[in-house]
Coordinates of C-alpha atoms in Angstrom, one line a residue:
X1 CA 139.0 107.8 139.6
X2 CA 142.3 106.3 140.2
X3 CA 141.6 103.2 137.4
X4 CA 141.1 106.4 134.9
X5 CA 144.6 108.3 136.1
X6 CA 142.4 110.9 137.4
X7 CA 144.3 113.3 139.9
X8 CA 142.3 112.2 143.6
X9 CA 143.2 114.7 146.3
X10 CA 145.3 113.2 149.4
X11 CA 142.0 114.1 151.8
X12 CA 139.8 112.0 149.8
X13 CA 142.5 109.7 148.6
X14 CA 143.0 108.6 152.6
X15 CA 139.7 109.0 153.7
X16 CA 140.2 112.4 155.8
X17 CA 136.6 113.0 155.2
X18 CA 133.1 112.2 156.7
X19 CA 129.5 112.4 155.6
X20 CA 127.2 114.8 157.3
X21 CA 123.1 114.0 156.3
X22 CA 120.7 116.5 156.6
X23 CA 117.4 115.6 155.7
X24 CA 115.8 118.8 154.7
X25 CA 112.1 118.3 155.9
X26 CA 110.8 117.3 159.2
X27 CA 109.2 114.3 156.9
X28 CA 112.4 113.4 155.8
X29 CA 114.1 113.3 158.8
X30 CA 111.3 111.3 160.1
X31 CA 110.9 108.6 157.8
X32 CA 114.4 108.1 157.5
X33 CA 114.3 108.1 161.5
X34 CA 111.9 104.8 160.8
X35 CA 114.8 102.5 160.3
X36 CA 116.1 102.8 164.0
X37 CA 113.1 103.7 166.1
X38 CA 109.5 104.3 165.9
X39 CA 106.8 107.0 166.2
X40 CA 106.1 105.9 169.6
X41 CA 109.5 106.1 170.6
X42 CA 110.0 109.4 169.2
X43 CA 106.6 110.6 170.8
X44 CA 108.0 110.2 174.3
X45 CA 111.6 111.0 173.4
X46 CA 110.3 114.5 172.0
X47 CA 107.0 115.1 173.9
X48 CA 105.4 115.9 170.4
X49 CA 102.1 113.3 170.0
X50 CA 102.4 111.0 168.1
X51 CA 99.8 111.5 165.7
X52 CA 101.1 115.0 164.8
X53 CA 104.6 113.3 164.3
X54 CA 102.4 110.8 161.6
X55 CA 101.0 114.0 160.2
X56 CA 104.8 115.6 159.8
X57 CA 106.5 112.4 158.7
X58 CA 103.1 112.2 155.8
X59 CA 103.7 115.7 155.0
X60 CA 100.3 116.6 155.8
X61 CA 101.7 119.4 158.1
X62 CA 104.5 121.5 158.3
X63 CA 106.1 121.6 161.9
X64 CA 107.2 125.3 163.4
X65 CA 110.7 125.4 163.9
X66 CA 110.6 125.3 167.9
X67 CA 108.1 122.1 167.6
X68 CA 111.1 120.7 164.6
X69 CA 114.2 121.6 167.4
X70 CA 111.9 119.0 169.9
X71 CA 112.0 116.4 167.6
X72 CA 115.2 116.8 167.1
X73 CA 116.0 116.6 170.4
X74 CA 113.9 113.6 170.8
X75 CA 115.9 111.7 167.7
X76 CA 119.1 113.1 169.8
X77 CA 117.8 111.2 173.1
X78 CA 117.3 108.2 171.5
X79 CA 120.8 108.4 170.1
X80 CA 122.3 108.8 173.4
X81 CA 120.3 106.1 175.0
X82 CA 121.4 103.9 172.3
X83 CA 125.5 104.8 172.0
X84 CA 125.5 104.1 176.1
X85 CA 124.4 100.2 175.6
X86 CA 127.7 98.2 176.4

């Protein structure tokens, strides 16, 4: 923008910003999830088996929102356990 004398606001011009992903789908959220952990992992992080995350992640089923907040919550945990590793 700047090499085209476009105006850039000072925010984004200094980097006063920050991404915030939300993968819309459970399936989504789980495959991207993939990278960093594994279905196992989230299994016992979330107490949801692990074959009905596989079915979620495939999109074969559709989580309830209270069963989505666990996994969630599992994905947090995991998170956590990981950011306090000095």
């Amino acid at each position: 923008m700047l090499n085209d004398g476009d105006e850039v606001p000072a925010w984004l011009r200094e980097g006063d910003y920050e991404f915030v992903y939300h993968p819309v789908s459970t399936a989504a959220l789980l495959r991207c999830s993939e990278d960093y952990t594994t279905m196992a992992a989230i299994s016992r992080a979330s107490g949801v088996n692990q074959r009905q995350l596989s079915h979620y992640a495939n999109g074969l089923k559709k989580p309830r929102a209270q069963q989505r907040k666990r996994i969630v919550a599992g994905l947090h945990k995991i998170g956590q356990q990981l950011m306090s590793v000095e």
